[in-house]
Short mmCIF file of C-alpha atoms in Angstrom, two decimals:
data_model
loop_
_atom_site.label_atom_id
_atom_site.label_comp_id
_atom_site.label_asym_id
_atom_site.label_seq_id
_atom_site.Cartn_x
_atom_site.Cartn_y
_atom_site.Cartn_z
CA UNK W 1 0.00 0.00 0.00
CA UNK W 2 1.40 3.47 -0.91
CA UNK W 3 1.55 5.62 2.39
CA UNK W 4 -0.06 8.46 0.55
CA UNK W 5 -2.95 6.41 0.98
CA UNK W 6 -2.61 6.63 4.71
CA UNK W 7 -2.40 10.40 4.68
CA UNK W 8 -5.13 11.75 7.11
CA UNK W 9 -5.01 14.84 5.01
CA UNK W 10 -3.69 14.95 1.00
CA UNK W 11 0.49 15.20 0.82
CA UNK W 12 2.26 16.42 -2.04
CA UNK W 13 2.46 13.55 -4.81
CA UNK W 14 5.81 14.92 -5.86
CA UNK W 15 8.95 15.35 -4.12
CA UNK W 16 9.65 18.56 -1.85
CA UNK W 17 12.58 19.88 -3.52
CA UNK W 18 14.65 22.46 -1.56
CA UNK W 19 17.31 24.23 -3.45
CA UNK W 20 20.77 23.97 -1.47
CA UNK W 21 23.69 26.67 -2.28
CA UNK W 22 26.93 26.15 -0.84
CA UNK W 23 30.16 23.87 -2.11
CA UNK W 24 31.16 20.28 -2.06
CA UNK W 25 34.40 20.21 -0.03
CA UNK W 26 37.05 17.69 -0.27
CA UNK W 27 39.78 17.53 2.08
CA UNK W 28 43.48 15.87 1.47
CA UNK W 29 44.06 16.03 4.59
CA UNK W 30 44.39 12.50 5.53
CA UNK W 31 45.66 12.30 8.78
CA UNK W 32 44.26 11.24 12.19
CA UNK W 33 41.93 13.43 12.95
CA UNK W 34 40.78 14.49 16.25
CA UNK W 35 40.35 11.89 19.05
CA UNK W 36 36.93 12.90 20.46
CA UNK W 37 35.64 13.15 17.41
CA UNK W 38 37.44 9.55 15.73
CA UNK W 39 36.18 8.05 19.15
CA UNK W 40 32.69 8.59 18.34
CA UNK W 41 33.54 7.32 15.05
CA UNK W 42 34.06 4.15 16.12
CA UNK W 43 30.88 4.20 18.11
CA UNK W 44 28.87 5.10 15.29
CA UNK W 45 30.32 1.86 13.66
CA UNK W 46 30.10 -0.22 16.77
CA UNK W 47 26.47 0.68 16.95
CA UNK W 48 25.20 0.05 13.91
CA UNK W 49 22.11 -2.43 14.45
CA UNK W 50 19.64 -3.72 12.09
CA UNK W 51 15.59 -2.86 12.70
CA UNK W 52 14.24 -6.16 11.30
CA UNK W 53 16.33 -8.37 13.57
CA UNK W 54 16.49 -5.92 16.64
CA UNK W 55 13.13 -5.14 17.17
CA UNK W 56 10.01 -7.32 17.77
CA UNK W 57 7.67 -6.77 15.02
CA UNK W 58 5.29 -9.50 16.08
CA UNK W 59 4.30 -7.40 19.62
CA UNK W 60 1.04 -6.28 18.87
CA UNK W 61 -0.25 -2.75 18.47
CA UNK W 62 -4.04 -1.16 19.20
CA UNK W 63 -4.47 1.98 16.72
CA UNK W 64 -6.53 3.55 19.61
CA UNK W 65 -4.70 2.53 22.30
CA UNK W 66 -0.80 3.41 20.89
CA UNK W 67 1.11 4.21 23.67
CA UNK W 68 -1.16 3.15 26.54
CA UNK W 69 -0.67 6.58 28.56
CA UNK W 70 -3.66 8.10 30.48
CA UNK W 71 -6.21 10.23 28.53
CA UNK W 72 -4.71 13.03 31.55
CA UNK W 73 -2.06 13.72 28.51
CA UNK W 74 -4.43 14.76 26.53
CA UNK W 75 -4.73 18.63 26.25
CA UNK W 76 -8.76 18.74 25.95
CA UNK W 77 -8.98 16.14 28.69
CA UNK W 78 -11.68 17.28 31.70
CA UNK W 79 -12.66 20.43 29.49
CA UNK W 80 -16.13 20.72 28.26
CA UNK W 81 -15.63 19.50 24.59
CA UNK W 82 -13.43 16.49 25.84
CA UNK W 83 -17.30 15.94 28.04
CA UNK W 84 -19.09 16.66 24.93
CA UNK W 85 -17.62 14.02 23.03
CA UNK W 86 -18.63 9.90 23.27
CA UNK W 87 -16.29 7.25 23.59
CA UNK W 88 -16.07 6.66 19.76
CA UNK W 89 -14.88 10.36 19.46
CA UNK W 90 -12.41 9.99 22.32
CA UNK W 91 -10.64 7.12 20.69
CA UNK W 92 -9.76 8.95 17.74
CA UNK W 93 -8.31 11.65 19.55
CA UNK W 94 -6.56 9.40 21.08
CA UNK W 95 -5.15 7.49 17.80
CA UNK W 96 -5.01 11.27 15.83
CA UNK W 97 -2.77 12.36 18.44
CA UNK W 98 -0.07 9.16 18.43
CA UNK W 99 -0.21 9.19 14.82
CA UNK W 100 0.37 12.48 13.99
CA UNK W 101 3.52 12.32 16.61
CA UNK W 102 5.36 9.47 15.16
CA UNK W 103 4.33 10.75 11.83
CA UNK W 104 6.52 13.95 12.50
CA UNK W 105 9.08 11.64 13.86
CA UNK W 106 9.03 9.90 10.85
CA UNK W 107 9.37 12.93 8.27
CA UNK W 108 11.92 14.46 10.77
CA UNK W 109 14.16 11.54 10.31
CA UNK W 110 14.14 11.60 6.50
CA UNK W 111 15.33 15.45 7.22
CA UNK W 112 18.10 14.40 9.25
CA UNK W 113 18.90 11.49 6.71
CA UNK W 114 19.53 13.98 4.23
CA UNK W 115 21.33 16.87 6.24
CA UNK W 116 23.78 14.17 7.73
CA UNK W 117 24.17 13.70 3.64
CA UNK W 118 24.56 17.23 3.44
CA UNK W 119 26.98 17.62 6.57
CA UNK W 120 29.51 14.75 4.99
CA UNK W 121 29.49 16.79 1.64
CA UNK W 122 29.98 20.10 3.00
CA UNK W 123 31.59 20.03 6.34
CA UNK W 124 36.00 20.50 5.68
CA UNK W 125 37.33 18.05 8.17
CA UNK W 126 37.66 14.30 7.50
CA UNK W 127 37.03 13.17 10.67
CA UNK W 128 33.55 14.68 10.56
CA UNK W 129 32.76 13.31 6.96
CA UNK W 130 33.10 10.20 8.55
CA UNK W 131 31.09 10.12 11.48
CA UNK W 132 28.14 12.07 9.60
CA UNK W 133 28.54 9.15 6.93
CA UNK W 134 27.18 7.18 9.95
CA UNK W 135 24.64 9.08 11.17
CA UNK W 136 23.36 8.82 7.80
CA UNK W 137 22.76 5.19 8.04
CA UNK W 138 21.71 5.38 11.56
CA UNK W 139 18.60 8.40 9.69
CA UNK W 140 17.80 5.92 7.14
CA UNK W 141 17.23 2.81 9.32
CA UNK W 142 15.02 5.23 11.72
CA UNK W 143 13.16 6.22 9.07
CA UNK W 144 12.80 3.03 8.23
CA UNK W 145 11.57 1.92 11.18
CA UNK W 146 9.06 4.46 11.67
CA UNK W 147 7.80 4.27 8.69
CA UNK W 148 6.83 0.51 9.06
CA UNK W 149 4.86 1.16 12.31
CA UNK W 150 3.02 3.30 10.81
CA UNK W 151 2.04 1.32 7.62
CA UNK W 152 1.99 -1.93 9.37
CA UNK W 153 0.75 -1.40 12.67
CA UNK W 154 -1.17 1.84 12.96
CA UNK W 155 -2.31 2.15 9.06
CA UNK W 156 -2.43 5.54 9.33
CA UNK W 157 -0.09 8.95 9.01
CA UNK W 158 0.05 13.08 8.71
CA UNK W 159 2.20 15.10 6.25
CA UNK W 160 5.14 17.04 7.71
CA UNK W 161 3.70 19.56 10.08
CA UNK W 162 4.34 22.71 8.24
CA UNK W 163 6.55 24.28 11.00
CA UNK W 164 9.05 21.24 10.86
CA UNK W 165 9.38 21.98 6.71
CA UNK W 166 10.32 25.48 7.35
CA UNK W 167 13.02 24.93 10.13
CA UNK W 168 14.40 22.04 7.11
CA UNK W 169 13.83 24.14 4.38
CA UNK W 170 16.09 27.09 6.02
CA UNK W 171 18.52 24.58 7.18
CA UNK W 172 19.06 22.74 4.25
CA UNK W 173 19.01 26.21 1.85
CA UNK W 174 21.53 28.02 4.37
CA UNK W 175 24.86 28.12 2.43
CA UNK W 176 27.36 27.98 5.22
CA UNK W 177 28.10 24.32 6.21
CA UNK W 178 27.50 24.46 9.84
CA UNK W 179 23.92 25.57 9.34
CA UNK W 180 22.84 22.12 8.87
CA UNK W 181 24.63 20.87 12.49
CA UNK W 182 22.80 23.88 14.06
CA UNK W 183 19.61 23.28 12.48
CA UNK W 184 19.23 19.36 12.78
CA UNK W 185 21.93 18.85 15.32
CA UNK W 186 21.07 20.76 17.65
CA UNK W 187 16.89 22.07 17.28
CA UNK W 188 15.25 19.22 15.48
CA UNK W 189 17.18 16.42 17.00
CA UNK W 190 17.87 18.12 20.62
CA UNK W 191 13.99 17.98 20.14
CA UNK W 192 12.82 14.89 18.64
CA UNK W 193 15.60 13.47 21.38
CA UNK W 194 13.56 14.73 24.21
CA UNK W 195 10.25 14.07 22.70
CA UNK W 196 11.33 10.39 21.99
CA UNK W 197 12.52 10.59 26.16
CA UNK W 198 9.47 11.34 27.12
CA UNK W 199 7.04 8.77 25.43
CA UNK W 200 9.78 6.00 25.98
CA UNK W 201 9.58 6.69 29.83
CA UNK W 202 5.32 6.82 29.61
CA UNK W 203 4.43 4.51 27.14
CA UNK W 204 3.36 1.37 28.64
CA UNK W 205 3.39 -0.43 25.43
CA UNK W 206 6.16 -2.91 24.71
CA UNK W 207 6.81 -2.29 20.88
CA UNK W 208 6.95 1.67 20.56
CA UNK W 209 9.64 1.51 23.86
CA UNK W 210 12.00 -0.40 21.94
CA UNK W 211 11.66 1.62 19.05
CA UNK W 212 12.12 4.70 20.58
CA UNK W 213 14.50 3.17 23.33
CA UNK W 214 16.70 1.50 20.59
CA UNK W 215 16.50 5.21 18.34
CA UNK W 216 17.35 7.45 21.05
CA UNK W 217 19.83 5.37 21.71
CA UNK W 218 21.65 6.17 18.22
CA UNK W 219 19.96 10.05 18.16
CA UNK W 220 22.20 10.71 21.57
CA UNK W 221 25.48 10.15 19.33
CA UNK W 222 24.32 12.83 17.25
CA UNK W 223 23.43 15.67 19.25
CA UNK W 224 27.24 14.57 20.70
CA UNK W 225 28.23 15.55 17.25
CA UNK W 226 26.82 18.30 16.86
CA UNK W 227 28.22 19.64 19.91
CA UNK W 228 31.69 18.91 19.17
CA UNK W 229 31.73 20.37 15.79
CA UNK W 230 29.98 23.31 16.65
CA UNK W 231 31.55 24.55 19.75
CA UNK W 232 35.27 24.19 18.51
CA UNK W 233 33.83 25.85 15.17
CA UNK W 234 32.35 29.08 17.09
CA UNK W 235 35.33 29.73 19.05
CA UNK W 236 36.49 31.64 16.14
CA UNK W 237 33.53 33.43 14.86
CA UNK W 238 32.71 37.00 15.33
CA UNK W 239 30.07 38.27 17.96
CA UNK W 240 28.00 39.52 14.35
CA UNK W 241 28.74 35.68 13.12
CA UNK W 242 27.32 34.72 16.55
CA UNK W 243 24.65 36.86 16.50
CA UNK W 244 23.21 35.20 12.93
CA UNK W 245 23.49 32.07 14.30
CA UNK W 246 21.69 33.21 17.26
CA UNK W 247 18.76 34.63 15.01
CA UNK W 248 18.56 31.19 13.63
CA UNK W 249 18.22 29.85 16.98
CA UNK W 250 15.81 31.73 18.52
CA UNK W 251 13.72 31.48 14.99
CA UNK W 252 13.99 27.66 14.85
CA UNK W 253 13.13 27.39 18.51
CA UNK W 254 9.74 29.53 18.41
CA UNK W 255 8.90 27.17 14.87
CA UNK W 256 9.65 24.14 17.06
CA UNK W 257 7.64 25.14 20.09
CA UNK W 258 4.61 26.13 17.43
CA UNK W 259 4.89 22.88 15.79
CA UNK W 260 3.71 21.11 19.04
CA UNK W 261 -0.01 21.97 19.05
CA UNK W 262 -0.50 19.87 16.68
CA UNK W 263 -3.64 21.82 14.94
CA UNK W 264 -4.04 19.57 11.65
CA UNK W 265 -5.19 16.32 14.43
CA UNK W 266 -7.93 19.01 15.16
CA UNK W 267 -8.52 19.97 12.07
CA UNK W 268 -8.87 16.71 11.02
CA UNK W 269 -11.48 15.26 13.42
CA UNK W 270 -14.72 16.35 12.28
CA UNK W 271 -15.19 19.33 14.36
CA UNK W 272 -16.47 21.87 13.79
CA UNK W 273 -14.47 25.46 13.23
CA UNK W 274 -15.64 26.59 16.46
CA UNK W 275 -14.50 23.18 18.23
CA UNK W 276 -11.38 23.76 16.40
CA UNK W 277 -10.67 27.17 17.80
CA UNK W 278 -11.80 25.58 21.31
CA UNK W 279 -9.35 22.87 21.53
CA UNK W 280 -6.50 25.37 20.47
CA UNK W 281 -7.39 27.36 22.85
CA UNK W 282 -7.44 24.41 25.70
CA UNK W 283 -4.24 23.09 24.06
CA UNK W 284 -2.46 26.82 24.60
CA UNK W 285 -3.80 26.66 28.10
CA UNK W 286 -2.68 23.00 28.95
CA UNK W 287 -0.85 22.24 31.86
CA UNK W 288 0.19 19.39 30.85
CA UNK W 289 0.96 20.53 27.62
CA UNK W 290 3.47 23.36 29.14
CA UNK W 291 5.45 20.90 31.32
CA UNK W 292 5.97 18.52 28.29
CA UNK W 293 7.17 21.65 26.01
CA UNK W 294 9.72 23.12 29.10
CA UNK W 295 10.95 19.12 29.44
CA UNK W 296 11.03 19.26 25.05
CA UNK W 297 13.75 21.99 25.37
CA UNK W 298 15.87 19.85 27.88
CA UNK W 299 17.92 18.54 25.10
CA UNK W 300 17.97 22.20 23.15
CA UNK W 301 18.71 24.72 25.43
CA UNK W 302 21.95 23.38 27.71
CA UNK W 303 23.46 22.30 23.87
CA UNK W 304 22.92 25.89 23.17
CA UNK W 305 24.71 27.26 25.88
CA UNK W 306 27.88 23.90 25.60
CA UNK W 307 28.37 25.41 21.88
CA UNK W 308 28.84 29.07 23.07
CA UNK W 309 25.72 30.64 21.84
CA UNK W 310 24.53 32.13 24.88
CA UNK W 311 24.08 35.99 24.66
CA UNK W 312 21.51 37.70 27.39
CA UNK W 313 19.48 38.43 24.17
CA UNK W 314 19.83 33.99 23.69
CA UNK W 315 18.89 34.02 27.29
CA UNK W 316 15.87 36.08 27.22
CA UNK W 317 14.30 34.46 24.76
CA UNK W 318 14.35 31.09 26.60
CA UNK W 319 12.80 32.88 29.13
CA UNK W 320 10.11 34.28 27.06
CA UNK W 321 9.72 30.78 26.42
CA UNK W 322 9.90 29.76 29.97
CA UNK W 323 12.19 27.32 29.17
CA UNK W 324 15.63 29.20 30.57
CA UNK W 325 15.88 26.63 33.42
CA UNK W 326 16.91 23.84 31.21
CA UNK W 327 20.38 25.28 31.03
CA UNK W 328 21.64 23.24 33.91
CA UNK W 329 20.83 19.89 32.68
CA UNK W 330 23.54 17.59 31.91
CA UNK W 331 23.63 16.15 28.19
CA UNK W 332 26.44 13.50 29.31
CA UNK W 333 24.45 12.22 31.83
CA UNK W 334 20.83 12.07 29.62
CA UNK W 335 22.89 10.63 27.06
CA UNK W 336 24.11 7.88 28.97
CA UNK W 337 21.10 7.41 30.27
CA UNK W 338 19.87 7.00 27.12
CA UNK W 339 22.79 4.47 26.24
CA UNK W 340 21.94 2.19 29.34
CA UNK W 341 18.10 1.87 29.12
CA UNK W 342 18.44 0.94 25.54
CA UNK W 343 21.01 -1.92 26.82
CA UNK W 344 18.97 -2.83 29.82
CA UNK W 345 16.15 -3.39 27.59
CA UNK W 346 17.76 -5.55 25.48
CA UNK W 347 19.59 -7.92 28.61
CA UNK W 348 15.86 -7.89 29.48
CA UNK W 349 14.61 -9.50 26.45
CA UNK W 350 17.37 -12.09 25.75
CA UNK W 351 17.07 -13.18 29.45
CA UNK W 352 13.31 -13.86 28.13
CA UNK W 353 13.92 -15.05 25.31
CA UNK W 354 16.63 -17.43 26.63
CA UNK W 355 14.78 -18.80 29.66
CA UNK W 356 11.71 -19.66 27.18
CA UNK W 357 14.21 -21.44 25.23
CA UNK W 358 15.82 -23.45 28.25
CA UNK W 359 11.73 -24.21 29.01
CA UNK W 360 11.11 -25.58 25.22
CA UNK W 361 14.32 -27.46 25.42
CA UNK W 362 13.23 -29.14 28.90
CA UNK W 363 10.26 -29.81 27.63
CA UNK W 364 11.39 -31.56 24.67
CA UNK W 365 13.82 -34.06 26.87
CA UNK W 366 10.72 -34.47 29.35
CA UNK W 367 8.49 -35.78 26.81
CA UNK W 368 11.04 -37.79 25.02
CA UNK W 369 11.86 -39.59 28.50
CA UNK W 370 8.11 -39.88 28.86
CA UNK W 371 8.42 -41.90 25.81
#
């Protein structure tokens, strides 16, 4: 089945092309490289894992019942349209909303398949051709992987959210070859990283936490990357250099936060204009809803500040976003995190898997004895 089928609303049957400006560079510069950057390298190798064999796609999914999380997460929850609607209503709010969420994950990835193809090409040092040559597998085996739980398991999707194509579009048309680090690196990874974080630690279902255990698990390399190509990069740039980049920042940042209310699932539920404005206007007002955006920039804002793009006008625009606290959180210790519940998960499901087999195998001598 073609997934424009499975479009909730009508995509664009032909490609999206951006135009990109900027050069090719090759390097002849051949040599080591630097160590940080070589070791995570190797760990991009080391890592590589493969999505039919790693994950179990037998586990079954319910379309209305994705992520088995309390309808408390949901922004229209207690209010009087979330009263006014019936049970049959209430599940597809429930399967609009997980859909249209790993949908975005899903186009998001393809973005940062093809920017980590953009970062090899343009970035000048060797040693970061090479790891980005990795990250581009790791993009195309998420994609991958998102893209059959949709088709197979949910049977349903959502274009890209208009607000994630113009943070890629002015990423991937920015001539200067760090653009692409800051703009998938750092915003749409930092938050798809956090995002992923969140559901893995809620979701009560087995088959989504692997996926987005075993993804994170890769995505927490990159945002490393990023970091460590950025920050020794904008050592040497001038304060109006720093100051673009900042623009960027704070632009990217206010598309990313407006690209989390999520108006097309309301759009697209058979209300009516009225109910549409309504649940905007309970979504804007969500408590819930704020918490999860604040813990979204977790990932964005102390990156921000480790790359050296931290201005009081930087500053008071996380504030204005009343996301500023997220400064002090550590991105070695998330990212390990994320490194050892990925690994935990899978000791836990080999020890299964094993002790089932030990049980078949005992079972097999038993009733050959019994013979």
């Amino acid at each position: 089945m073609s997934t424009h089928e499975l479009y909730t609303i009508p995509a664009e049957l032909s490609t999206w092309d951006v135009e990109m400006a900027g050069a090719a560079r090759f390097t002849w510069e051949y040599d080591e490289g630097r160590d940080r950057m070589l070791a995570l390298y190797q760990k991009g190798k080391d890592k590589q894992w493969d999505s039919v064999k790693r994950i179990d796609w037998d586990l079954e999914v319910d379309p209305y019942d994705i992520l088995g999380i309390p309808d408390q997460t949901i922004a229209i929850y207690g209010t009087p349209l979330w009263e006014r609607m019936d049970e049959k209503q209430r599940r597809e709010v429930r399967r609009h909303g997980a859909v249209w969420q790993f949908s975005q994950f899903l186009h998001g990835e393809q973005g940062a398949m093809i920017c980590s193809a953009r970062i090899v090409e343009s970035v000048p040092d060797l040693d970061s051709k090479f790891y980005a040559a990795t990250q581009t597998m790791d993009e195309a085996r998420h994609a991958e992987t998102y893209a059959r739980f949709l088709q197979e398991k949910v049977g349903l999707a959502y274009p890209i959210n208009k607000h994630l194509k113009a943070l890629l579009d002015s990423t991937l048309s920015d001539s200067r070859w760090d653009m692409p680090y800051l703009g998938m690196q750092v915003l749409i990874e930092g938050l798809a990283l956090a995002a992923f974080g969140v559901m893995r630690d809620i979701t009560t279902k087995p088959l989504p936490k692997q996926i987005l255990a075993y993804v994170m698990q890769d995505e927490a390399r990159h945002v490393a990357f990023g970091r460590m190509a950025l920050r020794d990069y904008y050592r040497s740039l001038s304060e109006a250099e720093l100051r673009e980049r900042e623009d960027f920042v704070i632009e990217g940042c206010h598309l990313m936060r407006d690209r989390l209310r999520g108006q097309e699932t309301w759009e697209n539920l058979g209300l009516s204009k009225q109910e549409v404005s309504e649940a905007m206007r309970y979504v804007d007002q969500s408590e819930y809803l704020r918490l999860f955006r604040s813990l979204l920039f977790s990932r964005i804002v102390p990156c921000v500040k480790d790359i050296g793009l931290w201005s009081p006008r930087l500053q008071q625009a996380y504030a204005d976003m009343g996301v500023l606290e997220m400064a002090g959180q550590s991105l070695d210790a998330l990212m390990k995190q994320d490194e050892d519940i990925a690994d935990k998960l899978d000791a836990e499901r080999f020890a299964v898997e094993e002790a089932e087999r030990h049980a078949e195998v005992a079972e097999t001598i038993d009733a050959a004895q019994g013979n």
